[in-house]
Amino acid sequence: MAKYDIVIIGSGLGGMECAYILAKEGYKVCLLEKNRQLGGNLQIFVRDKVIFDTGVHYIGGLDEGQNLYRFFSYLGLMDKLKLRRMDESGFDRVTFDNDPLEYPHAMGYERFYETLAAIFPKEREGLKLYCDKLQEACDSFPIYRVRDAVFNEDDLSYLNIGAKSFIETCVQDPKLRNVLAGTNALYAGYADRTPLYVHALVVNTYIESAWKCVDGGAQIARLLAKGIKDHGGEIYNYCEVSKIEMGSEGATAVLTTDGRRFEGKQFISNIHPVQTLDMIEEGFVRKSFRKRIAGLDNSISIFTVHIVFKPDTFEYLNYNYYHSKNADVWSAIHYTEENWPENYIVFVPASSKSEKYADSRM
Ligand SMILES: Cc1cc2nc3c(=O)[nH]c(=O)nc-3n(C[C@H](O)[C@H](O)[C@H](O)COP(=O)(O)OP(=O)(O)OC[C@H]3O[C@@H](n4cnc5c(N)ncnc54)[C@H](O)[C@@H]3O)c2cc1C
């Protein structure tokens, strides 16, 4: 008899959410994490008594009724998170070399549209179209809107339109096109490959409302871990899965590097698909599938510099900067050693120590 109904590999946000939902629904769940700290990209670290995020720097959609609010309410997080609402007149500001202007992404569709239309008055109609289509694209994903409906096949068109070409059909001004795509580092955007829906689902959530986690995003992982355990789930850290044992019906157990074995009826791997397949012996997965997954490109990575400020020297910024050296924001990923970096982001973490001064930036 398997000890667990569900064994989950990896305690990133996805793994923890699965564990929480399934434990709450009465399944016997076990979550395995190779590191000491849970949360994957939600992990924080501390230098000179200053907290730094590793992955999640700001989150969106947390106003009442919005999508993350509804997910986080279900997950028991909403009344416990320490959050700071970002600057409504421009939570993200897109800037370029040789251009003194800051181009704000303002919060709420009306403000977003009016703010950019004031800078690009000839593009009023195009901006309206952009905002309407963006929301329409999000509406076609019921799970994103937390709506009880099936995916409508007629809406598949959103999967086949490119983000860059969509923006180009809405507005004509080259600068505005780059301002609208200016935060594409959020989703590792490629000019010829990134679909509209990826751009829409990410950008929409922040336009709805943008927030920073005060003292870091690890609070999300801590609260989820408590919720999982409160619902009877088990969590093991320092527990690196190295093998998935297979039987005639599928996976039966996982083995860890230190020799432990966890049996389950069902398994969820929340780690890289190539690493997951590498843990399964030959003969259980079609070779063509393995080859296809192994052949997929990884998205571009980010190099981060973390700076600790002397106390009360750098005023806290309640917004992010997305700066591009080049007028074409889609070209930044094609860098050489000589011209790198072609773009950068500035995040200023929200600290409970002060609202006026920042103690760090990234
Ligand atoms: C630099 C950066 C900045 C980001 N900024 C933001 C942001 O501002 N806002 C936002 O909403 N999103 C942001 N994201 C995206 C967000 O952080 C991720 O989408 C999300 O956290 C990924 O969660 P995940 O569940 O896929 O798992 P991951 O976070 O990838 O976690 C996977 C976990 O699996 C564990 N693991 C791996 N192999 C094994 C094994 N063999 N056995 C056991 N455990 C294993 C890892 O240690 C890790 O804990 C950012 C991401 C990055 C990288």
Short mmCIF file of C-alpha atoms and ligand atoms in Angstrom, two decimals:
data_model
loop_
_atom_site.label_atom_id
_atom_site.label_comp_id
_atom_site.label_asym_id
_atom_site.label_seq_id
_atom_site.Cartn_x
_atom_site.Cartn_y
_atom_site.Cartn_z
CA MET A 1 0.00 0.00 0.00
CA ALA A 2 1.43 3.37 -1.00
CA LYS A 3 2.00 5.62 1.96
CA TYR A 4 0.95 8.78 0.13
CA ASP A 5 -1.79 9.61 -2.34
CA ILE A 6 0.42 12.24 -3.98
CA VAL A 7 4.19 12.79 -3.87
CA ILE A 8 5.34 16.18 -5.19
CA ILE A 9 8.92 16.88 -6.27
CA GLY A 10 10.10 20.46 -5.72
CA SER A 11 8.69 23.13 -3.41
CA GLY A 12 8.49 26.07 -5.82
CA LEU A 13 5.28 28.08 -5.85
CA GLY A 14 3.67 25.52 -8.20
CA GLY A 15 4.60 22.53 -6.02
CA MET A 16 3.46 24.24 -2.84
CA GLU A 17 0.16 25.32 -4.36
CA CYS A 18 -0.51 21.76 -5.59
CA ALA A 19 0.38 20.39 -2.15
CA TYR A 20 -1.91 22.89 -0.42
CA ILE A 21 -4.89 22.28 -2.71
CA LEU A 22 -4.60 18.50 -2.60
CA ALA A 23 -4.04 18.38 1.17
CA LYS A 24 -7.04 20.67 1.68
CA GLU A 25 -9.09 18.33 -0.51
CA GLY A 26 -8.23 15.45 1.84
CA TYR A 27 -5.41 13.71 -0.05
CA LYS A 28 -2.37 12.43 1.82
CA VAL A 29 0.36 14.61 0.37
CA CYS A 30 4.12 14.63 0.65
CA LEU A 31 6.28 17.50 -0.69
CA LEU A 32 10.02 16.93 -1.27
CA GLU A 33 12.55 19.77 -1.55
CA LYS A 34 16.28 19.40 -2.13
CA ASN A 35 17.27 22.71 -0.50
CA ARG A 36 17.00 23.82 3.11
CA GLN A 37 14.72 26.77 2.29
CA LEU A 38 11.34 26.04 0.73
CA GLY A 39 9.84 28.10 -2.10
CA GLY A 40 12.28 27.82 -5.04
CA ASN A 41 12.23 31.30 -6.60
CA LEU A 42 10.42 32.60 -3.52
CA GLN A 43 13.60 32.12 -1.50
CA ILE A 44 15.25 35.13 0.10
CA PHE A 45 18.74 35.67 1.44
CA VAL A 46 20.21 38.16 3.89
CA ARG A 47 23.40 40.25 3.64
CA ASP A 48 24.33 42.90 6.20
CA LYS A 49 20.92 42.39 7.85
CA VAL A 50 19.18 43.31 4.57
CA ILE A 51 16.67 40.93 2.94
CA PHE A 52 16.94 40.21 -0.79
CA ASP A 53 14.50 38.36 -3.00
CA THR A 54 15.89 35.86 -5.49
CA GLY A 55 12.91 35.57 -7.84
CA VAL A 56 9.57 37.14 -7.04
CA HIS A 57 10.09 40.92 -6.80
CA TYR A 58 6.53 42.12 -7.33
CA ILE A 59 3.17 40.50 -7.84
CA GLY A 60 -0.08 41.57 -9.49
CA GLY A 61 -3.84 41.04 -9.40
CA LEU A 62 -4.25 41.27 -5.61
CA ASP A 63 -7.12 43.75 -5.39
CA GLU A 64 -10.39 42.23 -4.26
CA GLY A 65 -11.96 40.17 -7.05
CA GLN A 66 -8.79 40.06 -9.18
CA ASN A 67 -7.29 36.73 -10.15
CA LEU A 68 -4.37 36.35 -7.73
CA TYR A 69 -6.55 37.72 -4.92
CA ARG A 70 -8.96 34.85 -5.51
CA PHE A 71 -6.19 32.23 -5.66
CA PHE A 72 -4.40 33.65 -2.62
CA SER A 73 -7.67 33.87 -0.66
CA TYR A 74 -8.31 30.16 -1.34
CA LEU A 75 -4.73 29.43 -0.23
CA GLY A 76 -5.31 31.28 3.06
CA LEU A 77 -2.70 33.94 2.27
CA MET A 78 -4.63 37.13 1.61
CA ASP A 79 -5.19 38.32 5.18
CA LYS A 80 -1.69 37.39 6.30
CA LEU A 81 0.66 38.74 3.63
CA LYS A 82 2.60 41.95 4.31
CA LEU A 83 2.15 43.90 1.07
CA ARG A 84 2.82 47.40 -0.25
CA ARG A 85 0.75 48.71 -3.14
CA MET A 86 3.01 50.16 -5.81
CA ASP A 87 2.79 53.63 -7.38
CA GLU A 88 -0.53 53.83 -9.23
CA SER A 89 0.74 56.52 -11.61
CA GLY A 90 3.55 54.23 -12.80
CA PHE A 91 4.49 50.97 -11.08
CA ASP A 92 6.82 50.15 -14.00
CA ARG A 93 8.73 52.89 -15.84
CA VAL A 94 10.30 52.19 -19.18
CA THR A 95 13.37 54.25 -20.10
CA PHE A 96 15.85 54.34 -22.98
CA ASP A 97 19.38 55.62 -23.56
CA ASN A 98 19.43 59.13 -25.10
CA ASP A 99 15.82 59.82 -24.12
CA PRO A 100 15.19 61.83 -20.92
CA LEU A 101 11.53 60.77 -20.64
CA GLU A 102 10.20 58.06 -18.34
CA TYR A 103 7.29 56.11 -19.86
CA PRO A 104 5.03 54.88 -17.07
CA HIS A 105 2.87 51.78 -16.98
CA ALA A 106 0.08 53.08 -14.74
CA MET A 107 -2.26 50.94 -12.62
CA GLY A 108 -5.83 50.26 -13.79
CA TYR A 109 -6.70 50.12 -17.49
CA GLU A 110 -8.22 53.63 -17.57
CA ARG A 111 -5.13 55.21 -16.00
CA PHE A 112 -2.76 53.04 -18.06
CA TYR A 113 -4.44 54.18 -21.26
CA GLU A 114 -4.84 57.87 -20.31
CA THR A 115 -1.23 58.19 -19.11
CA LEU A 116 0.26 56.85 -22.33
CA ALA A 117 -2.31 58.64 -24.52
CA ALA A 118 -1.17 61.94 -22.95
CA ILE A 119 2.38 61.23 -24.17
CA PHE A 120 1.30 59.73 -27.51
CA PRO A 121 -1.93 61.65 -28.35
CA LYS A 122 -2.10 60.35 -31.94
CA GLU A 123 -2.25 56.78 -30.63
CA ARG A 124 -5.38 57.12 -28.48
CA GLU A 125 -7.41 54.71 -30.57
CA GLY A 126 -4.58 52.21 -30.91
CA LEU A 127 -3.96 52.24 -27.17
CA LYS A 128 -7.64 51.62 -26.53
CA LEU A 129 -7.55 48.68 -28.94
CA TYR A 130 -4.40 47.35 -27.21
CA CYS A 131 -6.06 47.51 -23.76
CA ASP A 132 -9.30 45.92 -24.98
CA LYS A 133 -7.56 43.09 -26.82
CA LEU A 134 -5.24 42.41 -23.89
CA GLN A 135 -8.22 41.88 -21.59
CA GLU A 136 -10.03 39.84 -24.23
CA ALA A 137 -7.01 37.53 -24.54
CA CYS A 138 -7.00 37.03 -20.74
CA ASP A 139 -10.75 36.36 -20.74
CA SER A 140 -10.22 33.43 -23.09
CA PHE A 141 -8.31 31.59 -20.31
CA PRO A 142 -11.03 30.55 -17.80
CA ILE A 143 -8.51 29.29 -15.23
CA TYR A 144 -6.70 32.64 -15.26
CA ARG A 145 -9.96 34.45 -14.57
CA VAL A 146 -10.87 31.75 -12.00
CA ARG A 147 -14.04 31.14 -13.99
CA ASP A 148 -15.85 27.83 -14.18
CA ALA A 149 -15.80 27.26 -17.94
CA VAL A 150 -14.05 25.10 -20.46
CA PHE A 151 -11.39 26.46 -22.79
CA ASN A 152 -13.18 27.59 -25.95
CA GLU A 153 -11.45 26.25 -29.06
CA ASP A 154 -12.55 29.32 -31.03
CA ASP A 155 -10.22 31.31 -28.77
CA LEU A 156 -7.18 29.35 -29.91
CA SER A 157 -6.30 32.27 -32.18
CA TYR A 158 -4.66 33.90 -29.16
CA LEU A 159 -2.15 31.07 -29.09
CA ASN A 160 -1.02 31.79 -32.62
CA ILE A 161 -0.60 35.58 -32.57
CA GLY A 162 2.84 36.91 -31.69
CA ALA A 163 3.15 39.53 -28.92
CA LYS A 164 5.33 41.81 -31.04
CA SER A 165 3.14 41.65 -34.13
CA PHE A 166 0.01 42.17 -32.00
CA ILE A 167 1.46 45.38 -30.54
CA GLU A 168 2.42 46.49 -34.05
CA THR A 169 -1.13 46.05 -35.31
CA CYS A 170 -2.45 48.23 -32.44
CA VAL A 171 -0.08 51.21 -32.46
CA GLN A 172 2.17 52.75 -35.11
CA ASP A 173 4.63 54.89 -33.13
CA PRO A 174 7.90 52.89 -32.82
CA LYS A 175 8.66 54.35 -29.38
CA LEU A 176 5.21 53.44 -28.04
CA ARG A 177 5.54 49.91 -29.43
CA ASN A 178 8.73 49.54 -27.41
CA VAL A 179 7.18 51.11 -24.32
CA LEU A 180 4.34 48.56 -24.42
CA ALA A 181 6.84 45.71 -24.80
CA GLY A 182 9.34 47.37 -22.45
CA THR A 183 8.85 44.89 -19.60
CA ASN A 184 9.37 41.83 -21.80
CA ALA A 185 12.26 40.68 -19.59
CA LEU A 186 9.49 39.50 -17.23
CA TYR A 187 8.67 36.68 -19.60
CA ALA A 188 12.01 36.35 -21.42
CA GLY A 189 10.35 37.69 -24.57
CA TYR A 190 11.53 36.73 -28.05
CA ALA A 191 10.45 38.96 -30.97
CA ASP A 192 9.66 36.07 -33.30
CA ARG A 193 8.41 33.50 -30.79
CA THR A 194 6.63 34.94 -27.75
CA PRO A 195 2.86 34.58 -28.18
CA LEU A 196 0.41 37.36 -27.35
CA TYR A 197 -1.18 35.36 -24.55
CA VAL A 198 2.11 35.18 -22.61
CA HIS A 199 2.51 38.96 -22.87
CA ALA A 200 -1.18 39.49 -22.00
CA LEU A 201 -1.39 37.19 -18.97
CA VAL A 202 1.74 38.71 -17.42
CA VAL A 203 1.20 42.40 -18.22
CA ASN A 204 -2.53 42.34 -17.39
CA THR A 205 -1.98 41.13 -13.84
CA TYR A 206 0.25 44.12 -13.00
CA ILE A 207 -1.98 46.65 -14.81
CA GLU A 208 -4.84 45.41 -12.62
CA SER A 209 -2.79 46.07 -9.47
CA ALA A 210 0.90 45.78 -8.59
CA TRP A 211 2.33 44.97 -5.15
CA LYS A 212 5.62 44.35 -3.39
CA CYS A 213 6.00 41.85 -0.59
CA VAL A 214 7.32 43.76 2.43
CA ASP A 215 10.51 42.02 3.68
CA GLY A 216 10.51 39.60 0.76
CA GLY A 217 8.44 36.95 -1.00
CA ALA A 218 9.54 34.08 1.28
CA GLN A 219 6.53 34.90 3.46
CA ILE A 220 4.39 33.28 0.74
CA ALA A 221 6.35 30.02 1.05
CA ARG A 222 6.31 30.12 4.86
CA LEU A 223 2.53 30.62 4.97
CA LEU A 224 1.90 27.93 2.35
CA ALA A 225 4.11 25.47 4.26
CA LYS A 226 2.10 26.11 7.42
CA GLY A 227 -1.17 25.68 5.50
CA ILE A 228 0.01 22.39 3.95
CA LYS A 229 0.99 21.00 7.35
CA ASP A 230 -2.25 22.26 8.96
CA HIS A 231 -4.12 20.21 6.36
CA GLY A 232 -2.08 17.11 7.20
CA GLY A 233 0.52 17.33 4.43
CA GLU A 234 4.16 16.39 5.05
CA ILE A 235 7.14 18.43 3.86
CA TYR A 236 10.75 17.26 3.73
CA ASN A 237 13.66 19.60 2.97
CA TYR A 238 17.23 18.47 2.23
CA CYS A 239 15.48 15.77 0.21
CA GLU A 240 16.79 15.62 -3.36
CA VAL A 241 14.93 13.20 -5.60
CA SER A 242 17.30 11.28 -7.88
CA LYS A 243 15.13 8.53 -9.32
CA ILE A 244 11.51 7.85 -10.16
CA GLU A 245 10.72 4.13 -9.87
CA MET A 246 8.32 2.84 -12.51
CA GLY A 247 5.92 -0.11 -12.61
CA SER A 248 3.57 -1.33 -15.30
CA GLU A 249 0.95 1.32 -14.38
CA GLY A 250 3.37 4.27 -14.10
CA ALA A 251 5.42 5.77 -11.28
CA THR A 252 5.35 3.91 -7.96
CA ALA A 253 7.99 5.62 -5.78
CA VAL A 254 10.80 8.17 -5.76
CA LEU A 255 14.30 7.66 -4.37
CA THR A 256 16.39 10.43 -2.87
CA THR A 257 20.16 10.97 -3.01
CA ASP A 258 20.46 9.98 0.66
CA GLY A 259 18.69 6.65 0.09
CA ARG A 260 15.15 7.46 1.24
CA ARG A 261 12.16 6.07 -0.66
CA PHE A 262 8.70 7.65 -0.89
CA GLU A 263 5.88 5.53 -2.29
CA GLY A 264 2.82 7.16 -3.79
CA LYS A 265 -0.24 6.57 -5.94
CA GLN A 266 0.32 9.69 -8.00
CA PHE A 267 3.38 11.90 -8.57
CA ILE A 268 3.75 15.54 -9.54
CA SER A 269 7.11 16.83 -10.68
CA ASN A 270 7.46 20.59 -10.29
CA ILE A 271 11.02 20.73 -11.58
CA HIS A 272 12.54 21.09 -15.04
CA PRO A 273 10.97 18.53 -17.43
CA VAL A 274 14.36 17.39 -18.74
CA GLN A 275 15.54 16.65 -15.18
CA THR A 276 12.29 14.81 -14.51
CA LEU A 277 12.70 12.59 -17.58
CA ASP A 278 16.35 11.94 -16.68
CA MET A 279 15.15 10.32 -13.45
CA ILE A 280 13.06 7.76 -15.35
CA GLU A 281 14.79 4.69 -16.73
CA GLU A 282 14.81 3.95 -20.46
CA GLY A 283 11.82 2.01 -21.73
CA PHE A 284 9.04 3.84 -19.86
CA VAL A 285 8.90 7.04 -21.90
CA ARG A 286 8.85 7.21 -25.68
CA LYS A 287 12.26 8.13 -27.10
CA SER A 288 10.72 10.71 -29.44
CA PHE A 289 9.11 12.49 -26.48
CA ARG A 290 12.38 12.52 -24.54
CA LYS A 291 14.18 13.87 -27.60
CA ARG A 292 11.60 16.61 -28.16
CA ILE A 293 11.72 17.79 -24.54
CA ALA A 294 15.54 17.65 -24.45
CA GLY A 295 15.63 19.70 -27.65
CA LEU A 296 13.59 22.62 -26.27
CA ASP A 297 15.54 25.83 -25.67
CA ASN A 298 15.77 27.11 -22.12
CA SER A 299 14.75 30.75 -21.76
CA ILE A 300 17.41 33.37 -21.17
CA SER A 301 18.73 33.79 -17.62
CA ILE A 302 19.19 36.94 -15.57
CA PHE A 303 22.37 38.22 -13.91
CA THR A 304 21.56 40.04 -10.67
CA VAL A 305 23.62 42.58 -8.71
CA HIS A 306 22.42 43.17 -5.13
CA ILE A 307 23.42 46.44 -3.44
CA VAL A 308 23.12 47.29 0.27
CA PHE A 309 22.76 51.06 0.94
CA LYS A 310 24.12 53.03 3.86
CA PRO A 311 21.15 53.88 6.14
CA ASP A 312 18.93 56.83 5.08
CA THR A 313 20.83 57.64 1.89
CA PHE A 314 18.72 56.30 -1.00
CA GLU A 315 15.03 57.18 -1.11
CA TYR A 316 12.75 54.19 -1.56
CA LEU A 317 11.26 53.89 -5.08
CA ASN A 318 7.77 52.45 -5.13
CA TYR A 319 8.20 51.45 -8.76
CA ASN A 320 10.58 49.53 -11.03
CA TYR A 321 12.71 50.74 -13.90
CA TYR A 322 13.01 48.75 -17.11
CA HIS A 323 15.84 50.36 -19.04
CA SER A 324 16.90 49.53 -22.57
CA LYS A 325 20.09 50.89 -24.16
CA ASN A 326 18.66 50.18 -27.56
CA ALA A 327 15.44 51.69 -28.98
CA ASP A 328 14.34 48.12 -29.89
CA VAL A 329 13.53 46.32 -26.63
CA TRP A 330 13.29 42.94 -28.36
CA SER A 331 16.94 43.04 -29.39
CA ALA A 332 18.38 42.98 -25.86
CA ILE A 333 18.67 39.19 -25.72
CA HIS A 334 20.97 39.18 -28.77
CA TYR A 335 23.92 40.64 -26.90
CA THR A 336 27.64 40.17 -27.37
CA GLU A 337 30.32 40.24 -24.67
CA GLU A 338 31.20 43.76 -25.83
CA ASN A 339 27.72 45.33 -25.64
CA TRP A 340 26.25 43.38 -22.70
CA PRO A 341 24.04 44.35 -20.92
CA GLU A 342 21.66 45.77 -23.49
CA ASN A 343 18.93 46.19 -20.86
CA TYR A 344 18.48 46.10 -17.11
CA ILE A 345 15.77 46.28 -14.45
CA VAL A 346 15.97 48.15 -11.15
CA PHE A 347 13.93 46.68 -8.28
CA VAL A 348 13.94 48.38 -4.87
CA PRO A 349 12.76 45.93 -2.19
CA ALA A 350 10.10 47.10 0.29
CA SER A 351 11.38 46.94 3.85
CA SER A 352 9.36 47.21 7.07
CA LYS A 353 12.20 49.35 8.49
CA SER A 354 11.28 52.46 6.50
CA GLU A 355 8.86 53.67 3.83
CA LYS A 356 11.02 56.71 3.07
CA TYR A 357 14.43 55.14 2.55
CA ALA A 358 15.51 51.94 0.85
CA ASP A 359 18.07 49.66 2.40
CA SER A 360 18.92 47.93 -0.87
CA ARG A 361 18.31 47.59 -4.57
CA MET A 362 18.76 44.98 -7.31
C1 LIG B 1 15.18 36.24 -11.59
C2 LIG B 1 13.69 36.00 -11.55
C3 LIG B 1 12.82 37.04 -11.26
C4 LIG B 1 11.44 36.82 -11.18
N1 LIG B 1 10.63 37.86 -10.84
C5 LIG B 1 9.31 37.64 -10.65
C6 LIG B 1 8.46 38.66 -10.16
O1 LIG B 1 8.90 39.77 -9.87
N2 LIG B 1 7.14 38.38 -10.02
C7 LIG B 1 6.60 37.15 -10.30
O2 LIG B 1 5.39 36.95 -10.13
N3 LIG B 1 7.39 36.15 -10.79
C8 LIG B 1 8.72 36.38 -10.95
N4 LIG B 1 9.54 35.37 -11.38
C9 LIG B 1 8.91 34.09 -11.74
C10 LIG B 1 8.59 33.24 -10.51
O3 LIG B 1 9.58 33.39 -9.54
C11 LIG B 1 8.52 31.79 -10.94
O4 LIG B 1 7.64 31.66 -12.04
C12 LIG B 1 7.99 30.87 -9.87
O5 LIG B 1 8.46 31.19 -8.59
C13 LIG B 1 8.43 29.48 -10.29
O6 LIG B 1 7.87 28.54 -9.45
P1 LIG B 1 7.95 27.00 -9.79
O7 LIG B 1 6.85 26.34 -9.04
O8 LIG B 1 8.01 26.76 -11.25
O9 LIG B 1 9.26 26.41 -9.18
P2 LIG B 1 10.80 26.89 -8.81
O10 LIG B 1 10.70 28.18 -8.13
O11 LIG B 1 11.58 26.71 -10.03
O12 LIG B 1 11.11 25.79 -7.76
C14 LIG B 1 11.51 24.47 -8.04
C15 LIG B 1 11.94 23.84 -6.72
O13 LIG B 1 12.29 22.48 -6.98
C16 LIG B 1 13.45 22.15 -6.22
N5 LIG B 1 14.10 21.01 -6.84
C17 LIG B 1 14.77 20.99 -8.04
N6 LIG B 1 15.22 19.73 -8.30
C18 LIG B 1 14.82 18.94 -7.25
C19 LIG B 1 14.98 17.57 -6.93
N7 LIG B 1 15.65 16.74 -7.74
N8 LIG B 1 14.46 17.12 -5.78
C20 LIG B 1 13.76 17.94 -4.94
N9 LIG B 1 13.59 19.25 -5.18
C21 LIG B 1 14.11 19.75 -6.33
C22 LIG B 1 14.28 23.45 -6.28
O14 LIG B 1 15.25 23.49 -5.25
C23 LIG B 1 13.17 24.49 -6.12
O15 LIG B 1 12.93 24.78 -4.75
C24 LIG B 1 10.92 35.55 -11.46
C25 LIG B 1 11.79 34.49 -11.76
C26 LIG B 1 13.16 34.70 -11.79
C27 LIG B 1 14.07 33.54 -12.10
#
